[in-house]
XYZ file of C-alpha atoms in Angstrom:
182
model
C -42.821 43.682 -12.769
C -41.196 42.759 -9.194
C -38.742 45.511 -7.544
C -35.609 44.418 -6.225
C -34.260 46.068 -3.037
C -31.069 47.349 -4.290
C -28.418 47.768 -1.254
C -25.751 50.707 -1.740
C -22.182 49.715 -2.300
C -19.831 50.275 1.127
C -18.642 54.052 0.611
C -15.605 53.463 3.022
C -15.286 49.726 2.789
C -13.741 48.041 5.701
C -12.845 44.120 6.041
C -14.223 42.518 9.160
C -13.666 38.851 8.236
C -13.173 35.992 5.482
C -15.312 33.296 4.487
C -13.514 29.784 4.973
C -14.194 26.537 3.577
C -17.573 25.070 2.811
C -19.047 23.081 5.837
C -20.909 20.299 5.074
C -23.158 19.632 1.843
C -26.085 22.272 2.303
C -24.403 25.420 1.484
C -22.726 26.616 5.154
C -19.364 27.981 5.508
C -16.665 28.734 7.912
C -16.177 32.201 8.863
C -12.828 34.016 10.073
C -14.114 37.215 12.072
C -11.637 39.986 12.342
C -13.769 41.773 15.148
C -12.399 42.047 18.772
C -15.198 39.919 19.952
C -15.548 37.022 17.407
C -19.240 37.110 17.482
C -19.480 40.907 16.792
C -19.040 40.362 12.980
C -22.784 39.682 12.963
C -23.628 43.070 14.526
C -22.269 44.942 11.318
C -24.695 44.307 8.476
C -25.127 44.487 5.353
C -21.979 42.307 4.241
C -20.638 43.065 0.751
C -17.755 40.879 -0.950
C -16.555 41.759 -4.209
C -16.741 39.635 -7.003
C -15.352 40.362 -10.703
C -14.210 44.003 -9.196
C -18.235 44.603 -8.339
C -19.416 44.772 -4.737
C -21.925 42.225 -3.686
C -24.265 41.753 -0.966
C -24.589 38.852 1.183
C -27.471 38.134 2.765
C -26.971 35.697 6.103
C -29.490 33.275 6.546
C -28.387 31.942 9.981
C -24.858 31.353 11.950
C -23.749 29.409 14.484
C -20.958 28.059 16.535
C -19.295 24.800 15.873
C -16.828 23.835 18.327
C -14.444 26.513 18.465
C -15.492 27.873 15.107
C -18.400 30.194 13.424
C -20.709 28.832 10.662
C -22.641 30.381 8.580
C -25.330 29.871 6.152
C -25.636 32.529 3.213
C -29.009 33.156 1.461
C -29.377 31.465 -1.653
C -26.421 28.910 -1.351
C -27.977 25.504 -1.117
C -25.037 23.282 -1.584
C -21.289 22.539 -1.138
C -20.266 23.266 -4.609
C -22.231 27.005 -4.356
C -20.425 27.472 -1.000
C -16.997 26.661 -2.177
C -16.973 29.749 -4.543
C -17.362 32.091 -1.783
C -14.315 30.320 0.105
C -11.716 32.982 1.116
C -13.943 35.892 -0.442
C -13.032 39.196 2.303
C -16.458 39.947 4.430
C -16.365 43.839 4.144
C -18.948 46.369 5.553
C -19.164 50.053 5.368
C -17.142 51.983 8.452
C -20.287 53.855 8.956
C -21.690 50.752 10.649
C -18.634 50.476 13.186
C -19.526 52.063 16.499
C -17.914 55.357 18.103
C -15.221 54.673 20.346
C -14.182 56.168 23.656
C -11.498 58.601 23.670
C -8.169 56.650 23.694
C -9.571 53.776 21.605
C -8.784 53.941 17.911
C -9.671 51.583 14.816
C -6.936 49.882 13.404
C -7.618 51.422 9.941
C -7.468 55.008 11.508
C -4.010 54.113 12.370
C -2.715 52.792 8.962
C -1.046 55.347 7.170
C -0.146 57.743 10.381
C 3.396 59.319 10.120
C 4.964 57.938 13.342
C 7.579 60.631 15.103
C 9.587 60.382 18.539
C 9.085 62.878 21.265
C 12.435 64.272 19.897
C 10.563 65.034 16.352
C 12.517 62.089 14.751
C 10.649 60.824 11.966
C 10.216 56.880 12.380
C 8.246 55.975 9.497
C 4.510 55.579 8.356
C 2.244 52.815 9.852
C 2.024 49.967 6.937
C 0.202 47.380 9.585
C -0.781 46.310 12.908
C -0.292 43.052 14.708
C -2.391 41.531 17.639
C -0.185 39.935 20.584
C -1.329 38.127 23.521
C -0.622 41.545 25.829
C -1.194 44.669 23.443
C -1.229 45.576 19.819
C 2.063 46.316 17.686
C 2.196 49.133 15.271
C 4.424 47.979 12.244
C 6.240 51.097 10.861
C 8.050 51.236 7.807
C 10.957 53.210 7.902
C 11.751 56.166 5.794
C 14.198 55.355 2.986
C 16.911 57.633 4.150
C 16.563 56.225 8.004
C 19.647 57.540 9.957
C 19.545 54.293 11.546
C 19.544 52.216 8.230
C 16.255 50.492 9.899
C 13.664 49.043 7.186
C 10.681 48.295 9.403
C 10.190 49.171 13.250
C 7.665 46.924 15.917
C 6.688 49.411 18.022
C 3.874 48.200 21.165
C 0.965 50.039 21.073
C 0.993 50.720 25.060
C -1.092 54.243 25.319
C 0.765 56.561 27.681
C 3.865 54.491 28.224
C 5.090 54.301 24.614
C 2.377 55.895 22.621
C 2.298 59.620 23.781
C -0.011 60.993 21.476
C -2.292 60.036 18.691
C -3.559 62.922 16.167
C -5.988 61.603 13.756
C -6.726 64.979 12.320
C -2.840 65.334 11.312
C -2.080 61.637 10.988
C 0.354 61.640 13.461
C 1.497 59.379 16.360
C 3.761 60.673 18.744
C 5.900 57.947 20.869
C 8.610 57.548 23.263
C 10.932 55.007 21.460
C 14.579 54.868 20.560
C 14.865 55.362 16.738
C 17.929 52.816 16.861
C 15.212 50.054 17.793
């Protein structure tokens, strides 16, 4: 009787990328990386995908650059048809795989759900998403239902020191210097 190595499912799953379309006929796939440095996605192992509500580990056989894209060869995927079944699957790792950050640096996952208040203690709302722009990241803040300015969503640039005055991950509060009417 052979023993199979069982890899535990991620305790704190975080999406680091997504499987793209099949590439060629030998089971290769495109991959889209959500990591700051594109190739850093390969530093986080093991990878998991969710299929039929279950976490499934994904073993990488190989990866390479092809023009501007990354392509991967998943272990035990030998043809285009099998590779196509993985298209659009999110690539997930356990958050414990992520490196510790320097002071003043934050993972997006840690900012999601934080309450955003102004220096004058006006409740702007909750961070529901972040966007990457050319110059800086942007907080997408869902305004409170009874926002005095009638605003439903605010886009606040994540400019540390200039707009972002304090981030307290323990209390999930981000203090900003921002006009509530904007």
